[in-house]
Each structure stands twice: as C-alpha cells, then as structure tokens.
Amino acid sequence: MAVTANLGYPRLGAKRELKWALEGYWSGKLGAVDLLKTGKELRLAHWRVQQEAGIDIIPSN
C-alpha cells in the first residue's frame, strides 16, 4: 500500500488572509488575539484540505 505525504503547505491562505491579518496587526487595526485566531483558523482549514485529499502524513510544524 502506498503512503502519501507532502513537505509543506502554503500558510498565507487562498485569499492571503494571513498577510492581511498581519498587516492589520502592524497598523493597529487588529489585535494580537485576532491575528492568532486567523492563523489558527487557517492551520485548521489547511489541515482539513490535506486530510480530505487523502494525504496520510500531514506536516504539523
């Protein structure tokens, strides 16, 4: 049986959500909690995409 893996996954998000959140944080429009929440949501969404694609070994760090 073949095992699938990948070496990483883009962190920014499909619509560059992490970039916009970081720039919002730098400009003072978003707080640290909002920035961390965006990162957490993106990590979860990216993990799910890989899981649903059938990837067996998903990088976590």
Short mmCIF file of N, CA and C in Angstrom, two decimals:
data_model
loop_
_atom_site.label_atom_id
_atom_site.label_comp_id
_atom_site.label_asym_id
_atom_site.label_seq_id
_atom_site.Cartn_x
_atom_site.Cartn_y
_atom_site.Cartn_z
N MET A 1 0.84 -1.18 0.00
CA MET A 1 0.00 0.00 0.00
C MET A 1 0.88 1.25 0.00
N ALA A 2 0.56 2.17 -0.84
CA ALA A 2 1.32 3.43 -0.93
C ALA A 2 0.88 4.39 0.18
N VAL A 3 1.83 5.14 0.66
CA VAL A 3 1.56 6.16 1.68
C VAL A 3 1.88 7.51 1.05
N THR A 4 0.97 8.46 1.22
CA THR A 4 1.19 9.79 0.66
C THR A 4 1.62 10.77 1.74
N ALA A 5 2.44 11.72 1.33
CA ALA A 5 2.92 12.76 2.25
C ALA A 5 3.21 14.00 1.42
N ASN A 6 3.33 15.12 2.10
CA ASN A 6 3.81 16.32 1.43
C ASN A 6 4.83 17.01 2.33
N LEU A 7 5.57 17.93 1.77
CA LEU A 7 6.63 18.59 2.52
C LEU A 7 6.18 19.89 3.17
N GLY A 8 4.99 20.33 2.88
CA GLY A 8 4.51 21.58 3.46
C GLY A 8 3.28 22.07 2.73
N TYR A 9 2.74 23.14 3.22
CA TYR A 9 1.52 23.71 2.66
C TYR A 9 1.62 25.23 2.81
N PRO A 10 1.21 26.00 1.81
CA PRO A 10 1.29 27.46 1.92
C PRO A 10 0.51 27.98 3.13
N ARG A 11 1.10 28.90 3.86
CA ARG A 11 0.48 29.40 5.09
C ARG A 11 -0.45 30.59 4.88
N LEU A 12 -0.29 31.32 3.82
CA LEU A 12 -1.00 32.59 3.68
C LEU A 12 -2.50 32.46 3.53
N GLY A 13 -2.99 31.39 2.94
CA GLY A 13 -4.42 31.25 2.69
C GLY A 13 -4.72 31.56 1.23
N ALA A 14 -5.84 31.07 0.76
CA ALA A 14 -6.22 31.22 -0.65
C ALA A 14 -6.38 32.69 -1.05
N LYS A 15 -6.84 33.50 -0.13
CA LYS A 15 -7.03 34.93 -0.41
C LYS A 15 -6.06 35.78 0.40
N ARG A 16 -4.92 35.18 0.77
CA ARG A 16 -3.86 35.85 1.52
C ARG A 16 -4.35 36.41 2.86
N GLU A 17 -5.21 35.65 3.51
CA GLU A 17 -5.81 36.09 4.77
C GLU A 17 -4.77 36.38 5.85
N LEU A 18 -3.74 35.55 5.93
CA LEU A 18 -2.73 35.76 6.96
C LEU A 18 -1.95 37.05 6.71
N LYS A 19 -1.67 37.34 5.46
CA LYS A 19 -0.97 38.59 5.11
C LYS A 19 -1.80 39.79 5.54
N TRP A 20 -3.09 39.77 5.22
CA TRP A 20 -3.96 40.90 5.57
C TRP A 20 -4.09 41.03 7.09
N ALA A 21 -4.18 39.92 7.78
CA ALA A 21 -4.28 39.97 9.24
C ALA A 21 -3.00 40.53 9.85
N LEU A 22 -1.86 40.11 9.34
CA LEU A 22 -0.59 40.61 9.85
C LEU A 22 -0.44 42.10 9.59
N GLU A 23 -0.80 42.54 8.40
CA GLU A 23 -0.73 43.97 8.10
C GLU A 23 -1.71 44.77 8.96
N GLY A 24 -2.88 44.19 9.23
CA GLY A 24 -3.84 44.84 10.12
C GLY A 24 -3.30 44.95 11.53
N TYR A 25 -2.59 43.94 11.97
CA TYR A 25 -1.97 43.96 13.30
C TYR A 25 -0.88 45.03 13.36
N TRP A 26 -0.04 45.07 12.33
CA TRP A 26 1.04 46.07 12.30
C TRP A 26 0.49 47.49 12.31
N SER A 27 -0.65 47.71 11.63
CA SER A 27 -1.21 49.06 11.55
C SER A 27 -2.06 49.41 12.77
N GLY A 28 -2.30 48.44 13.64
CA GLY A 28 -3.09 48.69 14.84
C GLY A 28 -4.58 48.49 14.66
N LYS A 29 -5.00 48.03 13.48
CA LYS A 29 -6.43 47.80 13.22
C LYS A 29 -6.92 46.48 13.81
N LEU A 30 -6.00 45.53 14.01
CA LEU A 30 -6.33 44.24 14.61
C LEU A 30 -5.46 44.02 15.83
N GLY A 31 -6.02 43.33 16.80
CA GLY A 31 -5.25 42.99 17.99
C GLY A 31 -4.53 41.67 17.82
N ALA A 32 -3.70 41.35 18.78
CA ALA A 32 -2.94 40.10 18.75
C ALA A 32 -3.87 38.89 18.75
N VAL A 33 -4.96 38.99 19.49
CA VAL A 33 -5.91 37.87 19.56
C VAL A 33 -6.49 37.59 18.17
N ASP A 34 -6.82 38.63 17.43
CA ASP A 34 -7.37 38.46 16.08
C ASP A 34 -6.35 37.84 15.14
N LEU A 35 -5.10 38.28 15.24
CA LEU A 35 -4.04 37.72 14.41
C LEU A 35 -3.85 36.23 14.70
N LEU A 36 -3.79 35.89 15.97
CA LEU A 36 -3.62 34.48 16.35
C LEU A 36 -4.82 33.64 15.93
N LYS A 37 -6.01 34.20 16.03
CA LYS A 37 -7.22 33.48 15.62
C LYS A 37 -7.19 33.19 14.12
N THR A 38 -6.78 34.17 13.33
CA THR A 38 -6.68 33.97 11.88
C THR A 38 -5.70 32.85 11.56
N GLY A 39 -4.54 32.87 12.20
CA GLY A 39 -3.55 31.82 11.98
C GLY A 39 -4.07 30.45 12.35
N LYS A 40 -4.75 30.37 13.48
CA LYS A 40 -5.30 29.09 13.94
C LYS A 40 -6.36 28.57 12.97
N GLU A 41 -7.24 29.45 12.51
CA GLU A 41 -8.29 29.04 11.57
C GLU A 41 -7.69 28.55 10.26
N LEU A 42 -6.66 29.25 9.78
CA LEU A 42 -6.01 28.82 8.54
C LEU A 42 -5.32 27.48 8.69
N ARG A 43 -4.62 27.27 9.81
CA ARG A 43 -3.96 25.97 10.03
C ARG A 43 -4.98 24.84 10.02
N LEU A 44 -6.10 25.05 10.69
CA LEU A 44 -7.14 24.03 10.74
C LEU A 44 -7.72 23.77 9.35
N ALA A 45 -8.01 24.83 8.61
CA ALA A 45 -8.57 24.68 7.26
C ALA A 45 -7.59 23.96 6.35
N HIS A 46 -6.31 24.31 6.43
CA HIS A 46 -5.31 23.68 5.57
C HIS A 46 -5.12 22.21 5.94
N TRP A 47 -5.18 21.90 7.23
CA TRP A 47 -5.07 20.51 7.66
C TRP A 47 -6.24 19.70 7.11
N ARG A 48 -7.43 20.27 7.17
CA ARG A 48 -8.61 19.56 6.67
C ARG A 48 -8.54 19.32 5.17
N VAL A 49 -8.08 20.31 4.41
CA VAL A 49 -7.95 20.14 2.96
C VAL A 49 -7.04 18.96 2.65
N GLN A 50 -5.91 18.90 3.34
CA GLN A 50 -4.96 17.81 3.11
C GLN A 50 -5.55 16.46 3.54
N GLN A 51 -6.24 16.45 4.66
CA GLN A 51 -6.86 15.22 5.15
C GLN A 51 -7.91 14.73 4.16
N GLU A 52 -8.75 15.64 3.67
CA GLU A 52 -9.80 15.26 2.72
C GLU A 52 -9.22 14.81 1.38
N ALA A 53 -8.02 15.28 1.05
CA ALA A 53 -7.36 14.87 -0.18
C ALA A 53 -6.75 13.47 -0.05
N GLY A 54 -6.77 12.93 1.16
CA GLY A 54 -6.26 11.58 1.37
C GLY A 54 -4.78 11.51 1.70
N ILE A 55 -4.18 12.62 2.06
CA ILE A 55 -2.76 12.61 2.42
C ILE A 55 -2.60 11.92 3.76
N ASP A 56 -1.72 10.94 3.81
CA ASP A 56 -1.53 10.15 5.02
C ASP A 56 -0.66 10.85 6.07
N ILE A 57 0.41 11.49 5.61
CA ILE A 57 1.34 12.14 6.53
C ILE A 57 1.28 13.64 6.27
N ILE A 58 0.68 14.36 7.21
CA ILE A 58 0.47 15.81 7.07
C ILE A 58 1.47 16.53 7.98
N PRO A 59 2.26 17.46 7.42
CA PRO A 59 3.20 18.18 8.27
C PRO A 59 2.46 19.05 9.28
N SER A 60 3.03 19.14 10.47
CA SER A 60 2.33 19.89 11.51
C SER A 60 3.14 21.04 12.07
N ASN A 61 4.31 21.28 11.55
CA ASN A 61 5.11 22.35 12.11
C ASN A 61 5.97 23.02 11.08
#
